[in-house]
Amino acid sequence: MLTRPDVAIVGAGPVGLAIAWRCATRGLRVAVHDPAPGSGASRVAAGMLAPVAEAYFGERELTGLLTASAARWPDFAAALAAATGREFGYRTDGTLVVGLTGDDLAEARRLWSYQQGLGLPISALRPSQLRDREPALTPRLRGGAVAPGDHQVDPRRLVDALRVAAERAGVTLVPGPVTRLAELAAPVVVVAAGCGAAALTGLPVRPVKGQVLRLRAPDHRPPGFRHVIRGYADGESVYLVPRDSGEVVVGATVEERADTEVTAGAVLRLLRAAVDLVPELAEYALVEATAGLRPGTPDNAPILGPLPGRPGVLAATGHHRHGIVLTPVTADLITDLIVTGEPDPLLTPFTADRFH
Amino acid sequence: MLTRPDVAIVGAGPVGLAIAWRCATRGLRVAVHDPAPGSGASRVAAGMLAPVAEAYFGERELTGLLTASAARWPDFAAALAAATGREFGYRTDGTLVVGLTGDDLAEARRLWSYQQGLGLPISALRPSQLRDREPALTPRLRGGAVAPGDHQVDPRRLVDALRVAAERAGVTLVPGPVTRLAELAAPVVVVAAGCGAAALTGLPVRPVKGQVLRLRAPDHRPPGFRHVIRGYADGESVYLVPRDSGEVVVGATVEERADTEVTAGAVLRLLRAAVDLVPELAEYALVEATAGLRPGTPDNAPILGPLPGRPGVLAATGHHRHGIVLTPVTADLITDLIVTGEPDPLLTPFTADRFH
C-alpha cells in the first residue's frame, strides 16, 4: 500500500474482514492488520446463526441485535457468494431444541417459553415429531422444539471467503502484529481484535474458554441429521452442527479461563451428551479437539462504536459466543458510522460508554 | 555395511531391535530393516509389564511365557540402561486391580481368583486399603487386589534406548521397506514385522485395533497416583498407566478392525471409565488420542522360531497385546536359537507349526 489507508482495522477474524470488505466496497482504502488471520475465536466457532435458541433471560437488547443480524444473513451470504464464487456452508435447515430427560426438557422448555414470549419463532414438538424430522435422534428423548429460522455457516470457510472478498475489493492485509494503536497511521482505526482488544484499548473484554470437538461421519458420508441440534442431556447443554462435508461440530464448554488446553473432563462431557442425543455419533471419527477464547464482556453483549476519549478509534469486539451471527450487523453498523459519521440507533445499547 | 550380515531382521520395533542388540553383543553382524522404526504397535502401547493381571482363562502357556519374560525384565532393563545411559520409564510400583460396582468387582475377582490358582502373586484388598495406597481412587470403589510384581516401562523411550543400544553394538539400521524376504541376502532372517509378518510369510497374523489416550497432569505435576491401575468400571475394562513425566496412558479398546481411526465412542468409553475410577483425571489435559494395530494370532500367543519349509527364516511376531513384556524373553530365545542352533524348550508351544 503506497498511500495511507482511510481505515486501519486490527484483527482479521470474520468481524474485521467483513468491516474491511464493506468499507472497501464503499470506496475507502482499508488495511487489516493480523499476524494470523482467522486464528482467533472463529477458528473454534461452530457457526450457529441462532438468535432464537440463543435468546437468554435478561439479554433482551442482545437478543434484538442477534435477531437483526440473523435477518441480514441471507443478503450478506448472497453478496459474499456473488463477490467470491465461494461456498461457505451457509445452510437453512433450522434448529431442533431437545431435552433428554424430564428435567432436561423442563429446562429447555423454560427457555423456549421465554423465547416465545418475545415473539420469536419457536414451536414445541413431541418426541415422535422430533424423530420424524431427525430419525438419528435417540428414542429416549422426552421432547423439544423447532426454531426454523436458526441456521448455520462454516466459520473457517466464512473467513476464507471474507478474505477473498476483502482482497478483491482492494483491502490490504498486513501480516504484522499491532501492539499499540498509535502505530497505525490512519484517520479511522477499528479494533476488531477479539480478546486482544483489552490490551489495545483497556476495554473490559476477557477471554472465555470454549472447548469444541469435530467429528466426521464414516465412509465420507454426510452426517445422519440435517438440523442443528441444541440438546440438554442429563444436565449438560450441547450443540451438534452437521455439515455437508461429513463434519459434526460438538460444542461447547463456557469456562472462565484463559488457557487453551483440551481437558479430559470437557471432552467426556461433550461426547457423553452428544452420543446420548444422537447414538450413531459413537461410530464417528473424532478428528479434532480444540479450545478457543471468546471475547466476553461484563454483560455478554458486544462493544460497538466510538471509544470514549479516543477520537477516530472504533470498537467492534466483545462478541463472546455470537461473533458469527453478529458479523453482518456489525459490519453494516460500523461501516455506516465510518462513511456517514452518524451512529445508527441500533448501536446505542452497545457502545463502550455503558461501562463508565 | 560393507559385508553381508549374519542376521537380517525385518522390523525395528522393540522385539526386532532387542533381538538385533542381543545378537550383536554375541558377535554377529546384524542389519535391521524398517522404513519407520518404532512406528508400529509399540508407539501406541502402554508398556504394562503385567503377567499376573494379564493372565486369562485358557491361556496357560502364554501366562507361563509372560511370567518368564517379566522375571527377565529387571536384568534386561539394567543391561539396557548400562549400555545406553538412557532412562526409559521402567518402574516397579505394582498394579492395582479395582472394581467400581459390585458386578465389576465380581468380574475382577473371578479373574484374580484364577490367577491366584495359578500361584501368581495377587492379593485382594478392601476399598480402604486400595485408597490408602492410592488416595486418587474414587471412594465409590467396591474392592480390588494388588499385583506387586506387575510393573511398567515407557514403550516409546524403550524403542529409543534399544535403537541406541543396537547401533552402539554395531547393528546397521536400513531404512527401506522389505516387500519380499528373498531380497535379504543373509543366512538368517528374522521376521519381527508385527502385522506386516502376514504378507511376508503367510503366517496367521491379523491386525487387532486398539485405541489409546494420553492425558497429562496439570502444571507439569506427576500424576496423582503411582500404581498402574487396571479397572473394571460399569462393564468397561480400562488401564491407567502413570508416568513420571505427568503422562497417564488410558487404554485400550480391542477391536477386530484394520483401520486406525479414533472414534468418538471409544474415546467416550475410555474417558468415562478413567474418570469414574480416578476423578481427578477430568482435569488432566487430553494430549493424544491414537489407534494402533496389534499383531494378533488365532490363540493370542506369539509365533516364535523356525518357519516351516523356509530354512533360515525365523518368526518373532504375533505378540498381540504383550509385545513389551515379552521383549526380553523373545530376544533371549531367538538369539540363543540363532547362536546355538538349539531351540529352548520354552519355545515349543509357540512355534509356527502349531497352526498346521
XYZ file of C-alpha atoms in Angstrom:
712
model
C 0.000 0.000 0.000
C 1.671 3.179 -1.202
C -0.868 5.615 0.180
C -2.058 5.946 3.735
C -5.278 3.959 4.280
C -8.518 5.643 5.242
C -9.292 2.865 7.695
C -6.932 0.581 9.613
C -8.542 -2.498 11.146
C -6.881 -4.571 13.841
C -7.960 -8.199 13.544
C -8.698 -10.372 10.518
C -11.407 -12.509 12.041
C -14.871 -12.513 10.454
C -15.829 -9.180 12.052
C -12.669 -7.335 10.986
C -12.692 -8.807 7.482
C -16.396 -8.104 6.957
C -15.946 -4.464 8.008
C -12.937 -4.220 5.694
C -14.867 -5.694 2.772
C -17.881 -3.424 3.331
C -15.725 -0.303 3.734
C -13.733 -1.118 0.591
C -16.893 -1.558 -1.457
C -17.918 1.923 -0.262
C -14.731 3.343 -1.797
C -12.472 3.519 1.249
C -8.832 2.435 1.306
C -8.546 -0.225 4.009
C -5.692 -2.083 5.698
C -6.296 -5.056 8.009
C -3.571 -5.973 10.468
C -3.305 -9.524 11.749
C -0.308 -11.855 12.069
C -2.604 -14.902 11.775
C -5.961 -14.215 10.087
C -8.828 -16.429 11.239
C -6.855 -17.901 14.142
C -8.987 -16.495 16.961
C -12.396 -17.470 18.284
C -13.771 -18.039 14.753
C -11.414 -20.952 14.210
C -13.123 -22.854 17.012
C -16.661 -21.487 16.497
C -19.458 -23.779 15.349
C -21.194 -21.132 13.246
C -24.747 -21.339 14.530
C -26.881 -18.443 13.318
C -29.300 -18.959 16.166
C -30.869 -15.786 17.517
C -33.836 -17.715 18.853
C -32.182 -20.629 20.620
C -29.546 -18.163 21.889
C -32.068 -15.743 23.414
C -31.429 -15.860 27.168
C -33.167 -14.326 30.170
C -32.028 -10.796 30.868
C -30.346 -10.289 27.493
C -33.230 -8.627 25.687
C -31.193 -5.999 23.871
C -28.627 -8.546 22.761
C -31.473 -10.748 21.503
C -32.697 -7.815 19.416
C -29.255 -7.394 17.847
C -28.949 -11.157 17.222
C -32.332 -11.153 15.521
C -31.466 -8.101 13.435
C -28.201 -9.656 12.326
C -29.754 -13.054 11.562
C -32.282 -11.244 9.368
C -29.371 -9.754 7.405
C -27.646 -13.095 6.914
C -29.429 -14.192 3.697
C -28.441 -10.992 1.857
C -24.975 -10.989 3.398
C -24.407 -14.604 2.325
C -25.711 -13.917 -1.177
C -23.454 -10.883 -1.580
C -20.419 -12.760 -0.295
C -21.094 -15.710 -2.594
C -21.549 -13.348 -5.540
C -18.338 -11.465 -4.736
C -16.207 -14.562 -4.348
C -17.820 -17.574 -6.024
C -17.065 -19.360 -2.761
C -19.263 -21.715 -0.805
C -19.056 -21.388 2.976
C -21.547 -23.862 4.379
C -24.495 -21.492 4.729
C -27.485 -23.738 5.469
C -31.068 -23.009 6.472
C -32.253 -26.378 7.808
C -33.274 -24.936 11.162
C -32.512 -25.907 14.729
C -34.109 -28.535 16.940
C -34.020 -27.951 20.685
C -34.299 -31.275 22.525
C -34.419 -32.487 26.109
C -33.234 -35.967 27.038
C -34.761 -36.397 30.498
C -37.796 -34.812 32.089
C -35.520 -32.384 33.918
C -33.694 -31.520 30.703
C -36.984 -30.914 28.930
C -38.189 -28.672 31.761
C -35.022 -26.580 31.474
C -35.290 -26.340 27.699
C -38.992 -25.503 27.870
C -38.443 -22.751 30.431
C -36.099 -21.091 27.922
C -38.198 -21.577 24.803
C -41.311 -20.296 26.608
C -39.344 -17.121 27.304
C -38.305 -17.004 23.644
C -41.939 -17.465 22.550
C -42.898 -14.673 24.924
C -40.527 -12.385 22.981
C -42.417 -13.317 19.819
C -39.563 -15.396 18.452
C -40.395 -18.277 16.082
C -40.000 -21.483 18.079
C -42.641 -24.237 18.434
C -42.832 -27.224 20.741
C -42.679 -30.712 19.194
C -43.489 -34.114 20.628
C -40.766 -36.793 20.665
C -42.389 -38.533 17.682
C -42.402 -35.269 15.737
C -38.741 -34.668 16.560
C -37.809 -38.158 15.403
C -39.894 -37.786 12.244
C -37.696 -34.807 11.405
C -34.454 -36.434 12.568
C -34.598 -40.228 12.938
C -30.999 -40.152 14.182
C -32.179 -38.683 17.494
C -32.339 -41.123 20.391
C -35.765 -42.648 21.085
C -35.198 -41.740 24.767
C -35.933 -38.035 24.068
C -38.660 -36.502 26.233
C -39.472 -33.634 23.891
C -38.288 -30.438 22.292
C -38.974 -27.624 19.879
C -38.069 -26.377 16.433
C -36.633 -22.950 15.607
C -36.916 -22.959 11.807
C -35.137 -19.611 11.429
C -31.965 -20.652 13.295
C -29.423 -21.523 10.586
C -25.687 -22.201 10.271
C -22.494 -21.350 8.408
C -18.968 -22.819 8.477
C -16.810 -20.186 10.214
C -13.472 -21.334 8.805
C -14.763 -21.228 5.249
C -16.542 -17.949 6.019
C -13.212 -16.385 6.998
C -11.609 -17.698 3.795
C -14.434 -16.228 1.695
C -14.352 -12.888 3.528
C -10.619 -12.682 2.984
C -11.072 -13.279 -0.747
C -13.889 -10.714 -0.884
C -11.831 -8.142 1.004
C -8.745 -8.622 -1.145
C -10.779 -8.463 -4.372
C -12.294 -5.202 -3.125
C -8.783 -3.794 -2.692
C -8.184 -4.353 1.034
C -4.551 -4.767 2.066
C -3.761 -7.491 4.609
C -0.765 -6.587 6.772
C 0.669 -9.658 8.485
C 2.472 -7.985 11.405
C 1.099 -7.766 14.940
C -0.158 -4.460 16.364
C 0.891 -3.761 19.928
C -0.132 -0.071 20.158
C -2.876 1.718 18.244
C -0.543 4.720 17.854
C 1.450 2.647 15.345
C -1.421 2.904 12.894
C -1.329 5.947 10.625
C -4.980 6.101 9.558
C -7.692 8.633 10.391
C -10.027 5.823 11.436
C -8.904 2.773 13.408
C -11.240 -0.177 14.098
C -10.330 -2.551 16.899
C -11.790 -5.928 15.886
C -9.147 -7.868 17.768
C -11.381 -10.116 19.879
C -9.697 -10.811 23.219
C -6.746 -8.704 22.078
C -8.911 -5.582 22.376
C -8.357 -5.411 26.144
C -4.615 -4.778 25.885
C -5.017 -2.319 22.988
C -7.867 -0.251 24.448
C -8.423 -1.031 28.114
C -11.975 -2.189 27.274
C -13.433 -4.803 29.660
C -13.008 -7.746 27.289
C -11.929 -11.009 28.910
C -11.186 -14.453 27.450
C -13.900 -17.082 27.950
C -12.582 -20.513 27.129
C -14.600 -22.856 24.953
C -13.730 -26.453 24.153
C -15.128 -27.918 20.960
C -14.916 -31.271 19.156
C -15.100 -32.062 15.485
C -16.384 -35.492 14.487
C -16.627 -36.966 10.996
C -19.185 -39.441 9.689
C -17.774 -42.787 8.497
C -17.067 -43.550 4.847
C -17.206 -39.934 3.626
C -20.978 -39.871 4.202
C -22.776 -36.708 5.268
C -23.934 -36.798 8.901
C -27.154 -38.687 9.606
C -29.054 -35.485 10.509
C -29.502 -32.085 8.889
C -30.819 -29.775 11.611
C -28.572 -28.096 14.110
C -29.380 -29.855 17.380
C -29.211 -27.957 20.641
C -29.631 -30.527 23.337
C -29.974 -30.772 27.055
C -28.763 -34.169 28.239
C -28.538 -35.112 31.907
C -27.879 -31.520 32.855
C -25.325 -30.882 30.101
C -26.054 -28.392 27.354
C -24.535 -29.249 23.996
C -24.973 -28.350 20.353
C -24.395 -30.540 17.304
C -23.831 -28.815 13.977
C -23.836 -31.111 10.910
C -22.035 -30.072 7.742
C -22.307 -31.420 4.193
C -18.635 -32.429 4.366
C -19.500 -35.077 6.977
C -18.213 -32.951 9.844
C -20.233 -32.560 13.035
C -19.166 -29.832 15.443
C -19.892 -30.664 19.091
C -19.656 -27.778 21.490
C -19.011 -26.111 23.693
C -17.829 -25.501 27.201
C -18.021 -21.985 28.650
C -15.175 -21.568 31.131
C -13.768 -18.519 32.881
C -10.214 -19.482 31.980
C -7.594 -18.055 29.648
C -5.742 -21.246 28.685
C -6.438 -23.263 25.548
C -5.813 -26.725 26.941
C -8.209 -29.517 26.000
C -9.216 -31.394 29.147
C -10.353 -34.968 29.588
C -13.401 -33.901 31.598
C -14.687 -31.490 28.962
C -14.225 -33.995 26.135
C -16.008 -36.608 28.236
C -18.980 -34.336 28.959
C -19.336 -33.197 25.341
C -19.070 -36.726 23.943
C -21.448 -38.195 26.518
C -24.138 -35.631 25.791
C -23.613 -35.904 22.020
C -23.823 -39.708 21.962
C -26.779 -39.731 24.378
C -28.693 -37.457 21.979
C -27.565 -38.980 18.652
C -26.304 -42.519 19.316
C -24.771 -43.020 15.863
C -22.156 -40.364 16.715
C -20.319 -43.076 18.698
C -19.178 -44.516 15.380
C -17.969 -41.188 14.003
C -14.267 -40.376 13.938
C -13.025 -37.872 16.497
C -10.885 -35.687 14.248
C -10.249 -32.601 16.352
C -10.492 -31.444 19.950
C -9.630 -27.791 20.396
C -10.102 -24.898 22.758
C -10.503 -21.238 21.869
C -11.015 -17.975 23.708
C -14.155 -15.934 23.152
C -14.030 -12.196 23.798
C -16.505 -11.812 26.681
C -17.825 -8.587 28.192
C -19.474 -7.846 31.548
C -22.994 -8.091 30.037
C -22.231 -10.697 27.326
C -23.027 -8.138 24.588
C -20.532 -6.756 22.072
C -18.854 -3.361 22.246
C -19.591 -1.424 19.063
C -18.774 2.154 18.134
C -16.613 5.062 19.268
C -14.117 4.622 22.060
C -14.628 7.367 24.662
C -11.695 9.774 24.727
C -10.012 8.185 21.704
C -11.108 10.180 18.636
C -11.025 8.165 15.443
C -10.934 4.821 17.231
C -13.936 2.482 16.930
C -14.508 -0.789 18.738
C -16.046 -3.889 17.151
C -15.272 -6.536 19.703
C -16.668 -8.432 22.684
C -18.875 -10.655 20.525
C -18.443 -13.533 23.011
C -20.416 -16.563 21.713
C -22.097 -14.568 18.936
C -19.373 -13.363 16.598
C -20.545 -15.302 13.552
C -24.241 -14.436 13.731
C -23.392 -10.798 14.535
C -20.929 -10.354 11.653
C -23.372 -8.796 9.131
C -24.955 -6.276 11.504
C -21.572 -5.354 12.963
C -20.105 -4.785 9.509
C -23.107 -2.719 8.407
C -23.277 -0.540 11.535
C -19.550 0.152 11.746
C -19.226 0.813 8.010
C -22.209 3.185 8.040
C -20.744 5.002 11.025
C -17.400 5.425 9.241
C -18.957 6.525 5.948
C -21.702 8.803 7.289
C -20.382 9.792 10.696
C -23.871 9.141 12.077
C -24.391 6.296 14.540
C -27.370 4.031 13.806
C -29.779 3.898 16.800
C -29.207 0.108 16.873
C -25.702 0.858 18.189
C -26.877 2.775 21.249
C -27.130 -0.130 23.733
C -23.725 -1.482 22.674
C -21.363 1.465 22.844
C -18.363 1.374 25.151
C -19.584 4.177 27.377
C -22.100 1.828 29.035
C -19.232 0.549 31.189
C -18.339 4.018 32.536
C 27.545 -52.162 5.821
C 30.271 -53.448 3.536
C 29.963 -57.135 4.351
C 26.897 -59.316 4.184
C 25.187 -59.502 7.607
C 24.889 -62.741 9.508
C 21.355 -61.843 10.524
C 18.801 -59.653 8.739
C 15.852 -58.587 10.864
C 12.629 -57.182 9.407
C 11.080 -54.711 11.829
C 12.619 -52.153 14.198
C 10.020 -52.348 16.926
C 11.107 -53.364 20.412
C 11.225 -57.076 19.522
C 13.314 -56.627 16.373
C 15.666 -54.122 17.981
C 16.150 -56.242 21.117
C 16.991 -59.310 19.033
C 19.400 -57.188 16.992
C 21.086 -55.812 20.091
C 21.404 -59.252 21.708
C 22.730 -60.850 18.517
C 25.266 -58.060 18.019
C 26.581 -58.414 21.567
C 27.122 -62.109 20.767
C 29.406 -61.132 17.899
C 27.010 -61.383 14.959
C 26.778 -58.816 12.171
C 23.166 -57.623 12.130
C 21.065 -55.458 9.826
C 17.572 -54.281 10.808
C 15.216 -53.202 8.028
C 12.418 -50.733 8.764
C 11.288 -47.599 6.943
C 9.875 -46.162 10.190
C 11.390 -47.657 13.382
C 9.075 -47.711 16.373
C 6.012 -46.725 14.367
C 4.024 -49.932 14.856
C 2.112 -51.286 17.832
C 4.798 -50.134 20.284
C 4.084 -46.487 19.509
C 0.575 -46.891 20.894
C 1.382 -49.439 23.624
C 1.053 -48.520 27.287
C 4.010 -50.629 28.424
C 2.463 -52.645 31.219
C 4.729 -55.476 32.354
C 1.788 -57.323 33.818
C 1.990 -61.091 33.583
C -0.357 -61.512 36.524
C -3.149 -59.078 35.659
C -2.849 -60.271 32.041
C -3.257 -63.976 32.872
C -6.529 -65.019 31.244
C -8.577 -68.207 31.289
C -7.409 -70.730 28.724
C -4.071 -69.030 28.071
C -1.957 -71.017 30.494
C 1.070 -71.435 28.265
C 1.041 -67.767 27.320
C 0.853 -66.909 31.021
C 3.965 -69.006 31.579
C 5.839 -67.096 28.889
C 4.622 -63.720 30.219
C 5.816 -64.686 33.695
C 9.166 -65.883 32.391
C 9.686 -62.672 30.458
C 8.596 -60.427 33.328
C 11.161 -62.216 35.503
C 13.842 -61.256 32.973
C 12.814 -57.595 32.872
C 14.958 -56.332 35.794
C 18.190 -57.689 34.266
C 17.134 -56.639 30.776
C 16.394 -53.098 31.960
C 19.672 -52.893 33.883
C 21.675 -54.078 30.868
C 19.897 -51.647 28.547
C 20.431 -48.742 30.942
C 24.112 -49.685 31.305
C 24.582 -49.982 27.534
C 22.945 -46.650 26.745
C 22.840 -44.393 29.792
C 19.197 -43.887 28.851
C 16.166 -43.838 31.094
C 13.021 -45.460 29.669
C 10.411 -45.205 32.385
C 10.990 -48.611 33.949
C 9.011 -48.547 37.203
C 8.183 -51.223 39.752
C 5.306 -49.641 41.689
C 2.988 -52.573 41.072
C -0.536 -52.820 39.719
C -3.864 -52.336 41.468
C -6.857 -54.206 40.066
C -10.074 -52.415 41.040
C -13.802 -52.900 40.562
C -16.174 -49.933 40.588
C -19.528 -51.656 41.066
C -20.432 -54.966 42.646
C -20.677 -56.503 39.185
C -17.301 -55.076 38.199
C -15.743 -56.438 41.361
C -17.243 -59.887 40.729
C -15.734 -59.915 37.250
C -12.325 -58.772 38.503
C -12.378 -61.283 41.366
C -13.272 -64.170 39.081
C -10.094 -63.389 37.120
C -7.772 -62.809 40.054
C -9.016 -65.987 41.759
C -7.931 -67.834 38.623
C -4.590 -66.016 38.740
C -4.155 -66.970 42.420
C -4.988 -70.544 41.482
C -2.002 -70.492 39.118
C 0.176 -69.435 42.055
C 0.614 -65.904 40.766
C 1.231 -63.106 43.285
C -2.004 -61.164 43.593
C -3.859 -60.363 46.850
C -7.317 -58.982 47.492
C -7.612 -55.561 49.153
C -10.546 -53.811 50.741
C -11.624 -50.391 49.379
C -9.979 -48.630 52.318
C -6.718 -50.479 51.658
C -6.847 -49.536 47.978
C -7.407 -45.882 48.843
C -4.645 -45.964 51.447
C -2.307 -46.952 48.617
C -3.826 -44.559 46.067
C -5.962 -41.771 47.552
C -6.715 -40.593 44.000
C -9.018 -43.605 43.510
C -12.731 -42.863 43.727
C -14.356 -43.557 47.113
C -17.093 -45.422 45.187
C -14.786 -48.433 44.626
C -16.189 -51.774 45.759
C -12.833 -53.534 46.077
C -9.807 -54.872 44.284
C -6.418 -56.505 44.515
C -2.726 -55.731 44.258
C -0.248 -57.432 41.928
C 3.050 -56.107 43.283
C 5.119 -57.758 40.567
C 3.272 -56.143 37.643
C 5.434 -53.213 36.547
C 5.706 -50.775 33.640
C 8.018 -49.208 31.058
C 7.554 -46.399 28.505
C 7.485 -48.122 25.106
C 8.455 -45.080 23.025
C 11.501 -44.415 25.172
C 12.234 -48.137 25.249
C 12.416 -48.184 21.454
C 14.728 -45.156 21.502
C 17.020 -46.843 24.024
C 17.030 -50.153 22.144
C 17.927 -48.334 18.965
C 20.866 -46.636 20.677
C 21.974 -49.952 22.214
C 21.705 -51.736 18.881
C 23.634 -49.081 16.996
C 26.355 -48.928 19.672
C 26.695 -52.704 19.410
C 27.313 -52.324 15.673
C 23.835 -53.044 14.269
C 23.046 -51.384 10.934
C 19.611 -49.834 10.511
C 18.418 -49.975 6.911
C 15.572 -47.513 6.296
C 13.979 -49.123 3.240
C 10.872 -51.301 3.292
C 11.081 -55.066 2.734
C 8.401 -56.493 0.480
C 9.871 -59.984 -0.083
C 12.145 -61.958 2.201
C 14.122 -63.095 -0.850
C 15.509 -59.549 -1.081
C 17.518 -60.150 2.067
C 20.962 -61.634 1.498
C 21.641 -63.076 4.949
C 21.884 -66.695 6.112
C 19.421 -65.973 8.925
C 16.346 -63.791 8.521
C 14.132 -62.852 11.482
C 10.627 -61.590 10.759
C 9.764 -59.213 13.607
C 7.431 -57.138 11.485
C 4.308 -57.240 13.667
C 1.214 -57.163 11.472
C 3.469 -56.994 8.417
C 4.502 -60.616 9.043
C 1.355 -61.932 7.375
C 2.205 -60.560 3.935
C 5.874 -61.586 4.223
C 5.331 -65.134 5.486
C 1.699 -66.185 5.211
C 1.577 -66.629 8.994
C -1.888 -66.189 10.558
C -1.167 -62.736 11.989
C -4.053 -60.255 11.819
C -4.381 -56.619 12.910
C -6.300 -56.034 16.140
C -7.117 -52.376 16.545
C -6.508 -50.633 19.843
C -7.447 -47.074 20.706
C -5.476 -45.350 23.429
C -5.482 -41.911 25.062
C -2.661 -39.955 26.606
C -3.526 -37.470 29.335
C -1.199 -35.088 31.143
C -1.449 -33.832 34.710
C -1.881 -30.065 35.105
C 1.017 -27.713 35.854
C 3.772 -30.174 34.948
C 2.996 -32.224 38.044
C 3.423 -36.003 38.111
C 0.102 -37.873 38.087
C -1.683 -38.175 41.412
C -1.123 -41.953 41.593
C 1.899 -44.232 41.159
C 0.495 -47.737 40.615
C -0.697 -48.963 37.281
C -4.473 -49.222 37.703
C -6.413 -51.896 35.889
C -10.022 -51.122 36.445
C -13.438 -52.507 35.742
C -15.984 -49.696 35.626
C -19.633 -50.262 34.710
C -18.681 -53.141 32.474
C -15.754 -51.378 30.803
C -12.215 -52.633 31.301
C -9.571 -49.935 31.273
C -5.980 -49.444 32.394
C -4.319 -46.284 33.626
C -0.527 -46.098 33.445
C 1.058 -43.095 35.221
C 4.482 -41.855 34.180
C 6.917 -39.546 35.977
C 6.595 -37.065 33.097
C 2.974 -36.395 34.111
C 1.594 -38.566 31.331
C -1.184 -41.064 32.014
C -1.896 -43.642 29.322
C -5.549 -44.731 29.201
C -6.235 -47.846 27.182
C -7.336 -49.685 25.328
C -10.008 -50.953 23.030
C -9.608 -54.391 21.426
C -11.334 -54.331 18.040
C -11.289 -56.742 15.123
C -10.669 -53.957 12.641
C -7.714 -52.915 10.500
C -8.248 -49.146 10.375
C -6.538 -46.662 12.694
C -9.352 -44.166 13.055
C -10.069 -42.748 16.502
C -13.801 -42.946 17.186
C -15.991 -40.818 19.420
C -17.490 -43.895 21.085
C -14.143 -45.397 22.060
C -12.833 -42.104 23.458
C -16.072 -41.710 25.399
C -15.868 -45.199 26.906
C -12.194 -44.871 27.854
C -12.622 -41.406 29.389
C -15.786 -42.372 31.269
C -14.147 -45.394 32.856
C -10.945 -43.482 33.614
C -12.712 -40.543 35.262
C -15.077 -42.859 37.153
C -12.072 -44.646 38.663
C -9.782 -41.634 39.234
C -11.938 -38.481 39.297
C -9.030 -36.024 39.166
C -8.286 -37.218 35.606
C -11.161 -34.966 34.443
C -8.840 -32.011 34.978
C -5.949 -33.527 33.054
C -5.194 -32.389 29.514
C -6.137 -34.769 26.720
C -2.946 -34.616 24.672
C -3.269 -37.562 22.330
C -5.888 -39.973 21.031
C -4.457 -42.632 18.742
C -5.175 -46.047 17.342
C -2.687 -48.776 16.561
C -2.764 -52.310 15.218
C -1.574 -55.199 17.356
C -0.343 -58.357 15.636
C -2.882 -60.946 16.790
C -2.777 -64.704 16.277
C -5.504 -67.369 16.448
C -4.610 -68.275 20.064
C -3.417 -64.787 21.196
C 0.125 -66.151 21.716
C 3.200 -65.084 19.743
C 4.826 -67.057 16.943
C 8.449 -67.709 17.788
C 11.057 -69.816 15.990
C 11.639 -71.513 12.636
C 9.218 -71.058 9.797
C 8.198 -74.471 8.418
C 9.537 -75.000 4.916
C 11.583 -71.786 4.968
C 15.117 -72.719 6.062
C 16.961 -69.844 7.716
C 13.800 -67.848 8.379
C 12.685 -67.306 11.990
C 9.491 -65.682 13.201
C 9.269 -63.335 16.187
C 5.834 -61.855 15.768
C 2.189 -62.157 16.814
C 2.829 -60.627 20.253
C -0.667 -59.092 20.236
C -1.160 -57.152 23.500
C 2.084 -58.450 25.017
C 4.939 -57.188 22.873
C 6.569 -55.042 25.527
C 6.517 -57.538 28.388
C 7.620 -60.330 26.025
C 10.555 -58.406 24.550
C 13.302 -59.836 26.843
C 12.297 -63.485 26.567
C 11.745 -63.182 22.831
C 15.160 -61.611 22.349
C 16.857 -64.251 24.511
C 15.137 -67.251 22.912
C 15.610 -66.120 19.314
C 19.218 -65.040 19.888
C 20.055 -68.358 21.574
C 18.446 -70.244 18.718
C 20.492 -68.302 16.162
C 23.767 -68.653 18.081
C 23.448 -72.286 19.233
C 21.038 -73.734 16.679
C 19.228 -75.405 19.588
C 15.658 -74.338 20.392
C 14.973 -73.678 24.063
C 12.104 -75.875 25.348
C 10.272 -72.641 26.264
C 9.778 -72.091 22.529
C 7.908 -75.321 21.931
C 4.326 -74.091 22.498
C 4.922 -71.019 20.361
C 6.378 -72.294 17.106
C 4.590 -71.662 13.828
C 3.863 -75.345 13.185
C 1.067 -75.300 15.791
C -1.161 -73.763 13.120
C -0.624 -76.605 10.603
